[in-house]
Amino acid sequence: MSAPAGMPAEPIAAVTSNISCRKTAAQALAVVRDGVITGEGPTTKGRIHFSRALDADDAAWCARILTATAVEHQPVSRAEAEALFEINDAASERSDDGLFDDLFAKAVVHHAASASGLPVPSRTVALSPDTAIESWAPTRAVGVDTEVLEWIASQMRGRRRSNHTLMRLVATIVGAATLQLTHIPNVFDIGM
């Protein structure tokens, strides 16, 4: 991914050159979060950036970090997903035309599916704005780890800003899981 319009190459190298694993990618996302909160830092250099605002350049930073060469073929980690939840919460103003929301939903679902042992495409495919999340995300609860679903639900509970794409996918998966769980009492009745 090339530099966003008006963004100097030096800050990009300073933040992305240190990405060697998913842990350092999560740390780089924390730098973006801090820039969103304060309006200052390496991710805001060379442009006007207000505190608590998220713009297209911030979304591009997140995409660049999440698809860095060192991590592009690994699933999104929980730490990276948590950093995205923090960025989502930090931004009270949005001027990114939905780019972050799309990336956010795809990254969280990528984590949930992979943590459940389900196959996921590479990050460059899954997180691309040109790839529909429905083309690869699980739409049934079969194989989705309930602990991961509980984690997502706990992250979404009480948040100021909700992501409608993520909520829709989780509701579909959780709804299917709930239907499957209704048959469990019958299993217990058999054993008694």
XYZ file of N, CA and C in Angstrom, residues 84-190:
321
model
N -7.800 -2.396 17.553
C -8.797 -1.826 16.642
C -10.054 -1.399 17.406
N -10.471 -2.182 18.399
C -11.602 -1.772 19.237
C -11.275 -0.457 19.938
N -10.032 -0.306 20.400
C -9.617 0.932 21.079
C -9.610 2.121 20.119
N -9.151 1.908 18.900
C -9.174 2.982 17.895
C -10.617 3.371 17.603
N -11.471 2.378 17.446
C -12.888 2.627 17.181
C -13.499 3.476 18.295
N -13.184 3.151 19.534
C -13.709 3.909 20.674
C -13.119 5.314 20.762
N -11.858 5.455 20.394
C -11.170 6.743 20.532
C -11.705 7.791 19.566
N -12.245 7.361 18.442
C -12.661 8.291 17.393
C -14.124 8.693 17.554
N -14.333 9.920 18.007
C -15.711 10.405 18.124
C -16.169 11.083 16.838
N -15.228 11.502 16.020
C -15.538 12.113 14.719
C -14.952 11.232 13.624
N -15.700 11.051 12.544
C -15.233 10.216 11.428
C -15.312 10.992 10.130
N -14.240 10.901 9.350
C -14.240 11.488 7.999
C -13.479 10.557 7.065
N -13.747 9.266 7.189
C -13.015 8.256 6.422
C -13.898 7.498 5.434
N -15.136 7.920 5.261
C -16.086 7.286 4.337
C -16.273 5.795 4.606
N -16.192 5.393 5.876
C -16.440 4.005 6.240
C -15.278 3.051 6.056
N -14.124 3.556 5.646
C -12.963 2.683 5.417
C -12.542 1.944 6.687
N -12.500 2.674 7.810
C -12.081 2.020 9.048
C -13.102 0.973 9.485
N -14.388 1.297 9.431
C -15.415 0.345 9.849
C -15.325 -0.953 9.061
N -15.086 -0.856 7.756
C -14.946 -2.035 6.912
C -13.731 -2.855 7.348
N -12.602 -2.196 7.505
C -11.365 -2.863 7.922
C -11.539 -3.477 9.314
N -12.118 -2.745 10.218
C -12.339 -3.181 11.593
C -13.165 -4.468 11.636
N -14.311 -4.473 10.965
C -15.183 -5.657 10.953
C -14.453 -6.855 10.364
N -13.769 -6.654 9.253
C -13.062 -7.756 8.609
C -11.941 -8.299 9.489
N -11.206 -7.432 10.153
C -10.094 -7.874 11.004
C -10.609 -8.655 12.210
N -11.676 -8.196 12.841
C -12.221 -8.897 14.010
C -12.767 -10.264 13.598
N -13.467 -10.329 12.488
C -14.004 -11.611 12.023
C -12.856 -12.523 11.579
N -11.817 -11.975 10.975
C -10.632 -12.759 10.589
C -10.032 -13.407 11.839
N -9.917 -12.627 12.909
C -9.408 -13.170 14.171
C -10.332 -14.263 14.700
N -11.629 -13.981 14.754
C -12.591 -14.940 15.311
C -12.581 -16.256 14.544
N -12.580 -16.179 13.235
C -12.588 -17.394 12.425
C -11.292 -18.176 12.609
N -10.163 -17.499 12.547
C -8.883 -18.204 12.664
C -8.683 -18.758 14.074
N -9.097 -18.020 15.109
C -8.977 -18.507 16.488
C -9.873 -19.723 16.716
N -10.875 -19.888 15.881
C -11.772 -21.036 15.963
C -11.278 -22.199 15.119
N -10.148 -22.013 14.463
C -9.593 -23.069 13.626
C -10.179 -23.138 12.228
N -10.935 -22.123 11.856
C -11.524 -22.089 10.514
C -10.529 -21.478 9.534
N -10.572 -21.896 8.289
C -9.648 -21.319 7.302
C -10.017 -19.873 6.983
N -9.000 -19.049 6.830
C -9.195 -17.655 6.449
C -8.208 -17.321 5.331
N -8.587 -16.404 4.453
C -7.643 -15.984 3.413
C -6.544 -15.115 4.018
N -5.522 -14.842 3.233
C -4.461 -13.950 3.708
C -5.073 -12.599 4.041
N -4.388 -11.843 4.863
C -4.881 -10.516 5.251
C -5.052 -9.607 4.043
N -4.138 -9.697 3.095
C -4.236 -8.798 1.943
C -5.521 -9.043 1.156
N -6.002 -10.266 1.153
C -7.264 -10.573 0.482
C -8.440 -10.232 1.398
N -8.413 -10.751 2.627
C -9.544 -10.608 3.545
C -9.819 -9.162 3.926
N -8.775 -8.357 4.119
C -8.957 -6.988 4.604
C -9.073 -5.948 3.489
N -8.954 -6.392 2.267
C -9.045 -5.471 1.135
C -10.443 -4.854 1.038
N -10.512 -3.547 0.772
C -11.838 -2.927 0.590
C -12.574 -3.491 -0.629
N -11.830 -4.160 -1.519
C -12.436 -4.744 -2.718
C -13.000 -6.146 -2.481
N -12.731 -6.727 -1.317
C -13.212 -8.070 -0.995
C -14.412 -7.960 -0.063
N -15.510 -8.554 -0.470
C -16.711 -8.564 0.385
C -16.480 -9.521 1.541
N -16.797 -9.079 2.741
C -16.583 -9.909 3.929
C -17.400 -11.201 3.843
N -18.559 -11.135 3.213
C -19.407 -12.317 3.075
C -18.774 -13.393 2.202
N -17.780 -13.026 1.408
C -17.144 -14.004 0.519
C -16.232 -14.978 1.262
N -15.845 -14.646 2.485
C -14.958 -15.552 3.227
C -15.329 -15.744 4.693
N -16.093 -14.856 5.278
C -16.412 -14.939 6.709
C -17.399 -16.064 6.975
N -17.282 -16.708 8.153
C -18.258 -17.751 8.481
C -19.645 -17.141 8.666
N -20.646 -17.822 8.158
C -22.019 -17.337 8.313
C -22.838 -18.296 9.153
N -22.180 -19.349 9.651
C -22.839 -20.307 10.533
C -21.949 -20.516 11.752
N -22.539 -20.956 12.821
C -21.802 -21.157 14.066
C -20.977 -22.437 14.062
N -21.192 -23.287 13.088
C -20.464 -24.547 13.046
C -18.967 -24.265 13.030
N -18.287 -24.721 14.055
C -16.845 -24.560 14.136
C -16.368 -23.277 14.792
N -17.265 -22.327 15.065
C -16.834 -21.072 15.679
C -16.756 -21.277 17.194
N -15.629 -20.954 17.756
C -15.365 -21.117 19.188
C -16.244 -20.158 19.989
N -17.033 -20.692 20.928
C -17.930 -19.845 21.706
C -17.161 -18.865 22.592
N -15.956 -19.228 23.030
C -15.147 -18.306 23.833
C -14.808 -17.065 23.013
N -14.524 -17.247 21.738
C -14.206 -16.117 20.860
C -15.441 -15.240 20.678
N -16.598 -15.865 20.504
C -17.838 -15.097 20.374
C -18.133 -14.327 21.651
N -17.884 -14.940 22.798
C -18.082 -14.251 24.077
C -17.125 -13.071 24.207
N -15.882 -13.247 23.742
C -14.911 -12.155 23.784
C -15.389 -10.986 22.925
N -15.861 -11.285 21.714
C -16.355 -10.224 20.833
C -17.542 -9.521 21.489
N -18.459 -10.298 22.044
C -19.625 -9.704 22.706
C -19.192 -8.801 23.861
N -18.195 -9.234 24.624
C -17.726 -8.405 25.743
C -17.067 -7.127 25.238
N -16.391 -7.191 24.101
C -15.771 -6.006 23.519
C -16.827 -5.027 23.010
N -17.932 -5.562 22.494
C -18.968 -4.716 21.910
C -19.906 -4.141 22.962
N -20.006 -4.798 24.109
C -20.908 -4.364 25.171
C -20.484 -3.009 25.718
N -21.391 -2.081 25.773
C -21.135 -0.781 26.385
C -20.282 0.157 25.547
N -20.036 -0.166 24.305
C -19.229 0.707 23.450
C -20.089 1.853 22.947
N -19.463 3.031 22.835
C -20.174 4.204 22.332
C -20.556 4.031 20.869
N -19.667 3.490 20.110
C -19.866 3.376 18.675
C -19.882 1.903 18.292
N -20.908 1.491 17.571
C -20.973 0.096 17.160
C -20.738 -0.017 15.660
N -20.237 -1.160 15.267
C -19.963 -1.432 13.874
C -21.077 -2.337 13.361
N -21.901 -1.819 12.464
C -23.086 -2.542 12.015
C -22.739 -3.813 11.249
N -21.683 -3.808 10.447
C -21.284 -5.009 9.718
C -20.867 -6.097 10.688
N -20.046 -5.731 11.667
C -19.597 -6.690 12.668
C -20.785 -7.202 13.481
N -21.673 -6.307 13.886
C -22.838 -6.719 14.674
C -23.712 -7.681 13.884
N -23.904 -7.413 12.592
C -24.741 -8.280 11.755
C -24.141 -9.672 11.642
N -22.814 -9.744 11.394
C -22.169 -11.043 11.267
C -22.196 -11.812 12.579
N -21.908 -11.132 13.676
C -21.920 -11.786 14.984
C -23.328 -12.259 15.318
N -24.335 -11.432 15.034
C -25.717 -11.822 15.308
C -26.092 -13.062 14.507
N -25.655 -13.138 13.265
C -25.934 -14.305 12.433
C -25.279 -15.541 13.028
N -24.005 -15.412 13.402
C -23.279 -16.554 13.953
C -23.839 -16.944 15.316
N -24.056 -15.963 16.191
C -24.579 -16.238 17.529
C -25.996 -16.786 17.433
N -26.788 -16.240 16.521
C -28.142 -16.759 16.336
C -28.124 -18.219 15.943
N -27.239 -18.593 15.047
C -27.120 -19.990 14.651
C -26.625 -20.839 15.815
N -25.706 -20.302 16.598
C -25.196 -21.041 17.758
C -26.306 -21.249 18.778
N -27.144 -20.237 18.976
C -28.239 -20.339 19.938
C -29.216 -21.420 19.514
N -29.509 -21.488 18.215
C -30.408 -22.529 17.722
C -29.819 -23.904 17.985
N -28.518 -24.056 17.793
C -27.875 -25.343 18.034
C -27.888 -25.674 19.522
N -27.740 -24.668 20.388
C -27.712 -24.911 21.826
C -29.076 -25.328 22.369
N -30.152 -25.012 21.653
C -31.476 -25.395 22.143
C -31.644 -26.912 22.145
N -30.823 -27.641 21.395
C -30.911 -29.089 21.349
C -30.113 -29.755 22.473
N -29.299 -29.014 23.178
C -28.466 -29.585 24.238
C -29.314 -30.147 25.386
N -30.387 -29.484 25.840
C -31.177 -30.087 26.924
C -31.670 -31.484 26.584
N -31.988 -31.733 25.328
C -32.426 -33.075 24.929
C -31.323 -34.098 25.144
N -30.088 -33.700 24.918
C -28.961 -34.601 25.138
C -28.858 -34.931 26.622
N -29.036 -33.927 27.488
C -28.979 -34.164 28.923
C -30.158 -35.026 29.375
N -31.336 -34.851 28.790
C -32.499 -35.665 29.164
C -32.260 -37.127 28.853
N -31.585 -37.407 27.747
C -31.295 -38.784 27.348
C -30.411 -39.452 28.396
